[in-house]
Tab-separated table of C-alpha atoms and ligand atoms in Angstrom:
chain	number	residue	atom	x	y	z
A	15	UNK	CA	20.596	-16.821	-2.895
A	16	UNK	CA	20.977	-17.658	-6.295
A	17	UNK	CA	19.982	-15.267	-8.854
A	18	UNK	CA	16.043	-15.706	-9.661
A	19	UNK	CA	13.872	-14.962	-12.518
A	20	UNK	CA	11.051	-13.021	-11.199
A	21	UNK	CA	7.971	-11.853	-12.973
A	22	UNK	CA	7.019	-8.548	-11.106
A	23	UNK	CA	3.320	-7.807	-11.865
A	24	UNK	CA	2.566	-4.005	-10.815
A	25	UNK	CA	6.363	-3.164	-10.832
A	26	UNK	CA	5.396	0.349	-12.022
A	27	UNK	CA	3.516	1.463	-8.796
A	28	UNK	CA	4.941	2.821	-5.464
A	29	UNK	CA	5.761	-0.490	-3.769
A	30	UNK	CA	6.416	-2.288	-7.061
A	31	UNK	CA	9.204	0.216	-8.134
A	32	UNK	CA	10.977	0.355	-5.006
A	33	UNK	CA	10.952	-3.450	-4.869
A	34	UNK	CA	12.242	-3.776	-8.399
A	35	UNK	CA	15.266	-1.485	-7.568
A	36	UNK	CA	16.041	-3.937	-4.929
A	37	UNK	CA	15.505	-7.098	-6.910
A	38	UNK	CA	17.918	-5.773	-9.282
A	39	UNK	CA	20.625	-4.732	-6.665
A	40	UNK	CA	20.321	-8.507	-5.256
A	41	UNK	CA	21.386	-9.834	-8.796
A	42	UNK	CA	18.070	-11.164	-10.006
A	43	UNK	CA	16.462	-11.009	-13.617
A	44	UNK	CA	13.192	-9.047	-13.282
A	45	UNK	CA	10.669	-8.737	-15.913
A	46	UNK	CA	8.537	-5.787	-14.743
A	47	UNK	CA	4.795	-5.490	-16.141
A	48	UNK	CA	2.765	-2.392	-15.536
A	49	UNK	CA	0.688	0.324	-17.495
A	50	UNK	CA	3.142	2.791	-16.478
A	51	UNK	CA	7.101	3.045	-16.169
A	52	UNK	CA	7.431	6.580	-14.879
A	53	UNK	CA	8.335	5.367	-11.425
A	54	UNK	CA	10.828	3.017	-12.562
A	55	UNK	CA	12.672	5.527	-14.648
A	56	UNK	CA	15.971	5.107	-12.766
A	57	UNK	CA	16.294	1.570	-13.706
A	58	UNK	CA	14.637	1.191	-16.941
A	59	UNK	CA	18.000	0.787	-18.721
A	60	UNK	CA	19.082	-1.784	-16.348
A	61	UNK	CA	20.423	-4.978	-18.353
A	62	UNK	CA	18.625	-7.658	-16.091
A	63	UNK	CA	15.106	-5.574	-16.320
A	64	UNK	CA	12.749	-6.165	-19.058
A	65	UNK	CA	9.876	-3.713	-19.122
A	66	UNK	CA	6.449	-4.653	-20.594
A	67	UNK	CA	3.745	-1.724	-20.820
A	68	UNK	CA	0.819	-4.153	-20.520
A	69	UNK	CA	-2.710	-3.902	-19.290
A	70	UNK	CA	-3.341	-7.248	-17.639
A	71	UNK	CA	-7.082	-6.989	-18.310
A	72	UNK	CA	-6.041	-7.237	-22.165
A	73	UNK	CA	-8.093	-10.187	-23.769
A	74	UNK	CA	-4.564	-11.535	-25.331
A	75	UNK	CA	-1.482	-11.279	-23.485
A	76	UNK	CA	1.425	-13.827	-22.721
A	77	UNK	CA	0.476	-14.550	-19.033
A	78	UNK	CA	1.117	-18.089	-19.279
A	79	UNK	CA	4.495	-17.966	-21.124
A	80	UNK	CA	5.760	-15.088	-18.694
A	81	UNK	CA	4.800	-17.385	-15.586
A	82	UNK	CA	6.253	-20.384	-17.036
A	83	UNK	CA	9.331	-18.741	-17.692
A	84	UNK	CA	10.052	-17.209	-14.191
A	85	UNK	CA	10.983	-18.851	-11.248
A	86	UNK	CA	8.759	-16.718	-8.928
A	87	UNK	CA	5.891	-14.289	-9.593
A	88	UNK	CA	5.052	-11.145	-7.371
A	89	UNK	CA	1.611	-9.873	-7.877
A	90	UNK	CA	1.050	-6.183	-6.855
A	91	UNK	CA	-1.527	-5.266	-9.237
A	92	UNK	CA	-4.425	-3.561	-7.602
A	93	UNK	CA	-6.644	-0.645	-7.478
A	94	UNK	CA	-5.894	0.595	-3.825
A	95	UNK	CA	-7.008	4.099	-3.245
A	96	UNK	CA	-10.347	4.316	-1.463
A	97	UNK	CA	-11.780	6.805	-3.631
A	98	UNK	CA	-11.747	4.506	-6.477
A	99	UNK	CA	-13.776	1.764	-4.360
A	100	UNK	CA	-16.692	4.625	-4.359
A	101	UNK	CA	-16.328	5.814	-7.708
A	102	UNK	CA	-16.061	2.376	-9.597
A	103	UNK	CA	-16.781	-0.416	-7.332
A	104	UNK	CA	-17.121	-3.147	-10.021
A	105	UNK	CA	-14.009	-2.321	-11.568
A	106	UNK	CA	-12.281	-2.470	-8.244
A	107	UNK	CA	-13.847	-5.987	-8.004
A	108	UNK	CA	-12.594	-7.042	-11.544
A	109	UNK	CA	-9.152	-6.185	-11.312
A	110	UNK	CA	-8.442	-6.985	-7.463
A	111	UNK	CA	-10.314	-10.236	-7.782
A	112	UNK	CA	-11.165	-11.436	-11.183
A	113	UNK	CA	-7.738	-10.673	-12.864
A	114	UNK	CA	-5.624	-11.311	-9.992
A	115	UNK	CA	-7.229	-14.836	-9.781
A	116	UNK	CA	-5.950	-15.641	-13.245
A	117	UNK	CA	-2.370	-14.659	-12.188
A	118	UNK	CA	-2.841	-16.988	-9.129
A	119	UNK	CA	-4.243	-19.911	-11.163
A	120	UNK	CA	-1.444	-19.493	-13.971
A	121	UNK	CA	0.772	-20.136	-11.028
A	122	UNK	CA	-0.938	-22.948	-9.717
A	123	UNK	CA	-0.848	-24.356	-13.133
A	124	UNK	CA	2.843	-23.848	-13.701
A	125	UNK	CA	3.668	-24.756	-10.184
A	126	UNK	CA	5.335	-21.252	-9.306
A	127	UNK	CA	5.730	-19.707	-6.245
A	128	UNK	CA	3.619	-16.363	-5.696
A	129	UNK	CA	3.883	-13.588	-3.537
A	130	UNK	CA	0.381	-12.031	-3.636
A	131	UNK	CA	0.044	-8.472	-2.024
A	132	UNK	CA	-3.281	-8.145	-0.287
A	133	UNK	CA	-4.356	-5.477	2.135
A	134	UNK	CA	-4.863	-4.480	5.851
A	135	UNK	CA	-8.026	-3.332	4.728
A	136	UNK	CA	-9.202	-6.876	5.032
A	137	UNK	CA	-9.327	-6.764	8.788
A	138	UNK	CA	-11.888	-3.787	8.282
A	139	UNK	CA	-13.025	-2.063	11.528
A	140	UNK	CA	-12.321	-2.492	15.250
A	141	UNK	CA	-14.617	-4.009	17.590
A	142	UNK	CA	-14.427	-1.065	19.662
A	143	UNK	CA	-16.040	0.806	16.730
A	144	UNK	CA	-19.294	-1.163	16.927
A	145	UNK	CA	-22.214	0.702	18.558
A	146	UNK	CA	-23.054	-1.791	21.248
A	147	UNK	CA	-19.346	-2.999	21.926
A	148	UNK	CA	-19.413	-2.346	25.600
A	149	UNK	CA	-15.754	-2.690	25.998
A	150	UNK	CA	-14.086	-1.711	29.489
A	151	UNK	CA	-11.510	0.311	27.677
A	152	UNK	CA	-12.138	0.978	24.009
A	153	UNK	CA	-8.982	2.662	23.639
A	154	UNK	CA	-6.676	-0.317	24.562
A	155	UNK	CA	-4.927	-0.787	21.687
A	156	UNK	CA	-5.394	-4.637	21.766
A	157	UNK	CA	-8.830	-3.955	20.304
A	158	UNK	CA	-6.972	-2.618	17.181
A	159	UNK	CA	-3.954	-4.781	16.850
A	160	UNK	CA	-4.645	-7.263	14.066
A	161	UNK	CA	-2.920	-10.563	13.690
A	162	UNK	CA	-2.763	-12.523	10.464
A	163	UNK	CA	-4.199	-15.845	11.730
A	164	UNK	CA	-6.227	-14.875	14.733
A	165	UNK	CA	-8.273	-11.685	14.114
A	166	UNK	CA	-11.728	-11.421	13.088
A	167	UNK	CA	-12.807	-9.516	9.883
A	168	UNK	CA	-15.238	-6.815	10.573
A	169	UNK	CA	-16.940	-4.961	7.677
A	170	UNK	CA	-19.781	-2.713	6.848
A	171	UNK	CA	-23.213	-3.484	5.072
A	172	UNK	CA	-23.375	-3.919	1.209
A	173	UNK	CA	-24.607	-0.274	0.691
A	174	UNK	CA	-21.404	1.063	2.169
A	175	UNK	CA	-19.612	-0.106	-1.156
A	176	UNK	CA	-16.241	0.945	0.080
A	177	UNK	CA	-15.597	-2.625	1.465
A	178	UNK	CA	-15.901	-3.838	-1.987
A	179	UNK	CA	-12.127	-3.793	-1.961
A	180	UNK	CA	-11.613	-5.544	1.295
A	181	UNK	CA	-13.886	-8.275	0.295
A	182	UNK	CA	-12.266	-8.787	-3.083
A	183	UNK	CA	-9.119	-9.016	-1.472
A	184	UNK	CA	-10.321	-11.379	1.396
A	185	UNK	CA	-11.837	-13.667	-1.200
A	186	UNK	CA	-8.709	-13.640	-3.324
A	187	UNK	CA	-6.894	-14.334	-0.005
A	188	UNK	CA	-9.250	-17.325	0.652
A	189	UNK	CA	-9.164	-18.940	-2.820
A	190	UNK	CA	-5.300	-18.839	-2.699
A	191	UNK	CA	-5.131	-20.400	0.508
A	192	UNK	CA	-7.564	-23.244	-0.733
A	193	UNK	CA	-5.276	-23.954	-3.752
A	194	UNK	CA	-2.441	-24.460	-1.028
A	195	UNK	CA	-4.830	-26.840	0.765
A	196	UNK	CA	-6.109	-28.662	-2.278
A	197	UNK	CA	-3.028	-28.367	-4.692
A	198	UNK	CA	-0.049	-27.775	-2.606
A	199	UNK	CA	0.368	-24.387	-4.279
A	200	UNK	CA	3.337	-22.361	-2.739
A	201	UNK	CA	2.256	-18.885	-1.959
A	202	UNK	CA	2.942	-15.969	0.593
A	203	UNK	CA	0.404	-13.248	1.133
A	204	UNK	CA	1.336	-9.588	2.188
A	205	UNK	CA	-0.842	-7.349	4.067
A	206	UNK	CA	0.745	-3.778	3.626
A	207	UNK	CA	-0.041	-1.368	6.503
A	208	UNK	CA	0.289	2.394	4.938
A	209	UNK	CA	3.646	2.505	3.529
A	210	UNK	CA	5.090	5.928	2.698
A	211	UNK	CA	8.014	7.205	1.201
A	212	UNK	CA	9.245	8.681	-2.223
A	213	UNK	CA	7.243	7.880	-5.323
A	214	UNK	CA	3.753	7.411	-3.093
A	215	UNK	CA	0.755	8.288	-5.392
A	216	UNK	CA	0.658	11.703	-7.290
A	217	UNK	CA	-0.276	15.104	-6.199
A	218	UNK	CA	-4.127	16.020	-6.932
A	219	UNK	CA	-2.865	19.171	-8.872
A	220	UNK	CA	-0.720	17.109	-11.246
A	221	UNK	CA	-3.546	14.498	-11.971
A	222	UNK	CA	-7.112	16.246	-11.578
A	223	UNK	CA	-8.834	13.462	-12.432
A	224	UNK	CA	-7.138	10.558	-9.771
A	225	UNK	CA	-7.949	10.326	-6.065
A	226	UNK	CA	-4.604	9.667	-4.244
A	227	UNK	CA	-4.155	8.628	-0.507
A	228	UNK	CA	-4.121	10.955	2.201
A	229	UNK	CA	-0.342	12.062	2.381
A	230	UNK	CA	-0.693	13.312	-1.083
A	231	UNK	CA	-3.721	15.190	-0.467
A	232	UNK	CA	-1.973	16.958	2.504
A	233	UNK	CA	1.479	17.506	0.464
A	234	UNK	CA	-0.575	19.099	-2.280
A	235	UNK	CA	-2.471	21.218	0.053
A	236	UNK	CA	0.664	22.580	1.618
A	237	UNK	CA	2.471	23.114	-1.830
A	238	UNK	CA	-0.515	24.975	-3.252
A	239	UNK	CA	-2.088	26.552	-0.250
A	240	UNK	CA	-5.293	24.883	-0.457
A	241	UNK	CA	-6.822	23.852	2.972
A	242	UNK	CA	-5.980	20.287	4.234
A	243	UNK	CA	-9.507	18.409	4.818
A	244	UNK	CA	-9.918	15.809	7.673
A	245	UNK	CA	-12.519	13.298	6.624
A	246	UNK	CA	-14.961	13.136	9.591
A	247	UNK	CA	-12.726	15.257	12.028
A	248	UNK	CA	-9.620	13.153	11.359
A	249	UNK	CA	-10.120	10.839	14.306
A	250	UNK	CA	-9.162	7.837	12.341
A	251	UNK	CA	-6.002	6.158	13.115
A	252	UNK	CA	-3.312	4.464	10.912
A	253	UNK	CA	0.378	3.255	11.478
A	254	UNK	CA	2.735	4.693	8.999
A	255	UNK	CA	5.782	2.903	7.719
A	256	UNK	CA	8.685	3.646	5.425
A	257	UNK	CA	9.093	2.154	2.123
A	258	UNK	CA	12.656	1.124	3.037
A	259	UNK	CA	11.601	-0.656	6.245
A	260	UNK	CA	8.850	-2.432	4.180
A	261	UNK	CA	11.064	-3.412	1.164
A	262	UNK	CA	13.563	-4.839	3.577
A	263	UNK	CA	10.689	-7.029	5.015
A	264	UNK	CA	9.484	-7.918	1.581
A	265	UNK	CA	12.878	-8.888	0.364
A	266	UNK	CA	13.193	-11.303	3.386
A	267	UNK	CA	10.024	-12.920	2.172
A	268	UNK	CA	11.385	-13.102	-1.522
A	269	UNK	CA	14.509	-14.922	0.002
A	270	UNK	CA	12.195	-17.437	2.131
A	271	UNK	CA	14.935	-18.966	4.089
A	272	UNK	CA	14.074	-22.526	5.113
A	273	UNK	CA	10.697	-22.129	3.362
A	274	UNK	CA	9.541	-20.059	6.477
A	275	UNK	CA	7.109	-18.344	4.373
A	276	UNK	CA	5.293	-20.987	2.443
A	277	UNK	CA	1.536	-20.611	2.653
A	278	UNK	CA	1.838	-17.889	5.205
A	279	UNK	CA	0.114	-14.351	5.613
A	280	UNK	CA	2.304	-11.393	6.920
A	281	UNK	CA	1.339	-8.164	8.229
A	282	UNK	CA	3.944	-5.659	7.359
A	283	UNK	CA	3.893	-2.548	9.301
A	284	UNK	CA	5.204	-0.254	12.103
A	285	UNK	CA	3.152	-0.694	15.088
A	286	UNK	CA	4.507	2.145	16.971
A	287	UNK	CA	4.136	4.796	14.325
A	288	UNK	CA	0.340	5.274	15.371
A	289	UNK	CA	-1.275	8.667	14.450
A	290	UNK	CA	-4.611	9.851	14.074
A	291	UNK	CA	-5.067	11.751	10.706
A	292	UNK	CA	-5.480	14.973	12.451
A	293	UNK	CA	-2.004	14.608	14.045
A	294	UNK	CA	-0.485	13.850	10.729
A	295	UNK	CA	-2.065	17.017	9.197
A	296	UNK	CA	-0.572	18.881	12.082
A	297	UNK	CA	2.870	17.286	12.250
A	298	UNK	CA	2.886	17.688	8.249
A	299	UNK	CA	2.108	21.477	8.772
A	300	UNK	CA	4.784	21.718	11.477
A	301	UNK	CA	7.304	20.015	9.211
A	302	UNK	CA	6.356	22.336	6.177
A	303	UNK	CA	6.749	25.296	8.233
A	304	UNK	CA	9.931	24.243	9.667
A	305	UNK	CA	11.929	23.218	6.602
A	306	UNK	CA	9.862	24.042	3.432
A	307	UNK	CA	7.627	27.051	3.636
A	308	UNK	CA	8.367	30.328	1.855
A	309	UNK	CA	8.942	33.159	4.279
A	310	UNK	CA	5.894	35.483	4.675
A	311	UNK	CA	3.564	33.092	3.238
A	312	UNK	CA	0.921	31.510	5.730
A	313	UNK	CA	0.317	27.988	6.077
A	314	UNK	CA	-2.982	26.569	4.832
A	315	UNK	CA	-5.782	26.042	7.305
A	316	UNK	CA	-6.679	22.700	8.474
A	317	UNK	CA	-10.614	22.043	8.154
A	318	UNK	CA	-13.354	19.193	8.375
A	319	UNK	CA	-15.273	17.721	5.968
A	320	UNK	CA	-17.840	14.792	5.777
A	321	UNK	CA	-16.771	11.441	4.311
A	322	UNK	CA	-19.739	11.264	1.996
A	323	UNK	CA	-19.138	14.721	0.645
A	324	UNK	CA	-15.416	14.055	0.420
A	325	UNK	CA	-15.709	10.688	-1.435
A	326	UNK	CA	-19.371	10.358	-2.260
A	327	UNK	CA	-22.232	8.061	-0.886
A	328	UNK	CA	-21.109	4.645	0.232
A	329	UNK	CA	-17.789	5.550	2.149
A	330	UNK	CA	-17.047	4.383	5.513
A	331	UNK	CA	-13.691	4.005	7.212
A	332	UNK	CA	-11.351	2.004	9.103
A	333	UNK	CA	-11.281	3.682	12.325
A	334	UNK	CA	-7.770	2.245	13.702
A	335	UNK	CA	-5.387	-0.477	12.617
A	336	UNK	CA	-2.247	-1.649	14.317
A	337	UNK	CA	-0.047	-4.336	12.930
A	338	UNK	CA	0.731	-7.384	14.912
A	339	UNK	CA	4.036	-7.919	13.467
A	340	UNK	CA	5.177	-10.995	15.891
A	341	UNK	CA	5.363	-13.240	12.756
A	342	UNK	CA	7.560	-11.104	10.831
A	343	UNK	CA	9.876	-10.448	13.713
A	344	UNK	CA	10.096	-14.102	14.635
A	345	UNK	CA	10.128	-15.850	11.310
A	346	UNK	CA	12.181	-13.386	9.200
A	347	UNK	CA	14.312	-11.546	12.167
A	348	UNK	CA	12.682	-8.094	10.936
A	349	UNK	CA	12.361	-4.894	12.611
A	350	UNK	CA	11.010	-1.498	11.434
A	351	UNK	CA	13.426	1.278	11.935
A	352	UNK	CA	11.685	4.381	10.748
A	353	UNK	CA	9.760	6.685	13.308
A	354	UNK	CA	6.568	8.585	11.996
A	355	UNK	CA	8.079	12.143	12.053
A	356	UNK	CA	11.364	11.205	10.219
A	357	UNK	CA	9.511	9.228	7.551
A	358	UNK	CA	7.315	12.323	7.186
A	359	UNK	CA	10.098	14.573	6.757
A	360	UNK	CA	11.959	12.231	4.254
A	361	UNK	CA	8.796	11.891	2.003
A	362	UNK	CA	7.906	15.366	2.413
A	363	UNK	CA	11.408	16.317	1.059
A	364	UNK	CA	11.179	14.220	-1.546
A	365	UNK	CA	7.690	15.541	-2.889
A	366	UNK	CA	8.608	18.948	-2.115
A	367	UNK	CA	11.853	18.777	-4.361
A	368	UNK	CA	9.705	16.783	-7.095
A	369	UNK	CA	7.107	19.581	-7.006
A	370	UNK	CA	9.557	22.532	-7.149
A	371	UNK	CA	11.835	20.848	-10.011
A	372	UNK	CA	8.588	20.337	-11.996
A	373	UNK	CA	7.440	23.839	-11.393
A	374	UNK	CA	10.559	25.669	-11.797
A	375	UNK	CA	10.832	26.963	-8.111
A	376	UNK	CA	13.903	27.094	-5.802
A	377	UNK	CA	13.853	24.246	-3.202
A	378	UNK	CA	13.632	25.487	0.320
A	379	UNK	CA	15.411	24.651	3.428
A	380	UNK	CA	15.445	20.879	3.917
A	381	UNK	CA	15.369	18.119	6.481
A	382	UNK	CA	17.769	15.107	6.024
B	20	UGA	C1	-5.549	2.776	1.755
B	20	UGA	C2	-6.225	1.394	0.947
B	20	UGA	O1	-7.349	1.307	1.012
B	20	UGA	C3	-5.505	0.126	1.572
B	20	UGA	O2	-5.482	-1.115	0.923
B	20	UGA	C4	-3.997	0.504	1.733
B	20	UGA	O3	-3.146	-0.623	2.439
B	20	UGA	C5	-3.574	1.657	2.432
B	20	UGA	O4	-4.199	2.643	1.826
B	20	UGA	C6	-2.000	1.856	2.448
B	20	UGA	O5	-1.555	2.894	2.229
B	20	UGA	O6	-1.459	0.937	2.808
B	20	UGA	P1	-6.228	4.188	3.819
B	20	UGA	O7	-5.409	4.071	5.064
B	20	UGA	O8	-7.909	4.266	4.281
B	20	UGA	O9	-6.278	2.841	3.180
B	20	UGA	O10	-6.084	5.505	2.858
B	20	UGA	P2	-6.183	6.845	2.757
B	20	UGA	O11	-6.631	7.150	1.411
B	20	UGA	O12	-4.783	7.361	2.931
B	20	UGA	O13	-7.061	7.534	3.957
B	20	UGA	C7	-6.616	7.562	5.301
B	20	UGA	C8	-7.288	8.391	6.187
B	20	UGA	O14	-7.287	9.786	5.565
B	20	UGA	C9	-8.994	7.623	5.925
B	20	UGA	O15	-9.326	7.989	7.027
B	20	UGA	C10	-9.502	9.130	5.024
B	20	UGA	O16	-10.884	9.186	5.149
B	20	UGA	C11	-8.591	10.085	5.588
B	20	UGA	N1	-8.363	11.438	4.687
B	20	UGA	C12	-7.969	11.038	3.131
B	20	UGA	C13	-8.525	12.672	5.078
B	20	UGA	O17	-9.013	12.712	6.260
B	20	UGA	N2	-8.405	13.775	4.120
B	20	UGA	C14	-8.026	13.518	2.804
B	20	UGA	O18	-7.802	14.636	1.992
B	20	UGA	C15	-7.763	12.183	2.588
């Protein structure tokens, strides 16, 4: 593939930073835009990387010029942590829909290919979670397996404002799709299903104000001795993917051999890595005890907490979501490699080492 000039918006986040490393390793010229550059610290000096510390919500910034000067745009900018959907729903709508739409429309104007990150949250809840579903086998994974072009979207009522994020992303997808129909816009939409790996989010003990995703809450609890809290009993299930597998798939979408990704939506996830959140808490505790715990110090307990207490009123949850990845398999020849236990071990190892480095403690016995 010839080297491209890639405008990577949101490059300083978890997915963006790993993707930027890969794009540079493949020989591309990257303009990375983000509020923060900490996760890019390994490559900030790279000769083919330009980092712009920019809030894309600012009135005046050179979006048009940057889009015009690139061969492809990747848009990862989002508020994607559920705690924020409850705390500041309007800002979640503004950033995830209004500001992202401006980027998509600049790509339409300048006829540039866009890779738009969306979310598996667009699918919402499963049919099996509906009170009157009357399914013969509600546990059958078929009811929780979502495909890009066939599945229904099932969201809760407006007063469950968690769904504003899902709705904003859904509307953005629909508008981008419509530009494809009416203006021949070349886009690809990606729906990530719970990626994990080094640099995911942040630990709550490091950033008292932020609300990360579940891995970071559990990791923090294990490191600081606080209880691991299971929201609504931890019955909800997720499929976790290692960021390395995810970036491999995303890069194949960047390559877009034969134009197979044009005007397509891709789920990226690992259907065989399903765990309940309770199982994840137990597995992380076991791994911590095996590799990282300091001798003689007991592991923190696992407790239950109500969703409205943990997040605030208006919380509702995706009960279960399994990606159908037939499209990525057939069009891109992609297959995820990491199992759930090994990806938790590797991600925990990174975060334990980081924590102990920052806080000046020796690193315990470590996996892989
Ligand atoms: C989030 C975003 O909403 C998605 O857009 C994104 O695609 C996804 O993360 C992702 O990482 O790919 P979600 O899986 O609900 O979705 O995010 P988490 O905050 O990690 O929550 C997972 C589950 O753990 C939820 O059921 C939540 O209630 C539960 N949880 C969270 C706990 O039981 N304890 C905690 O301390 C935190």
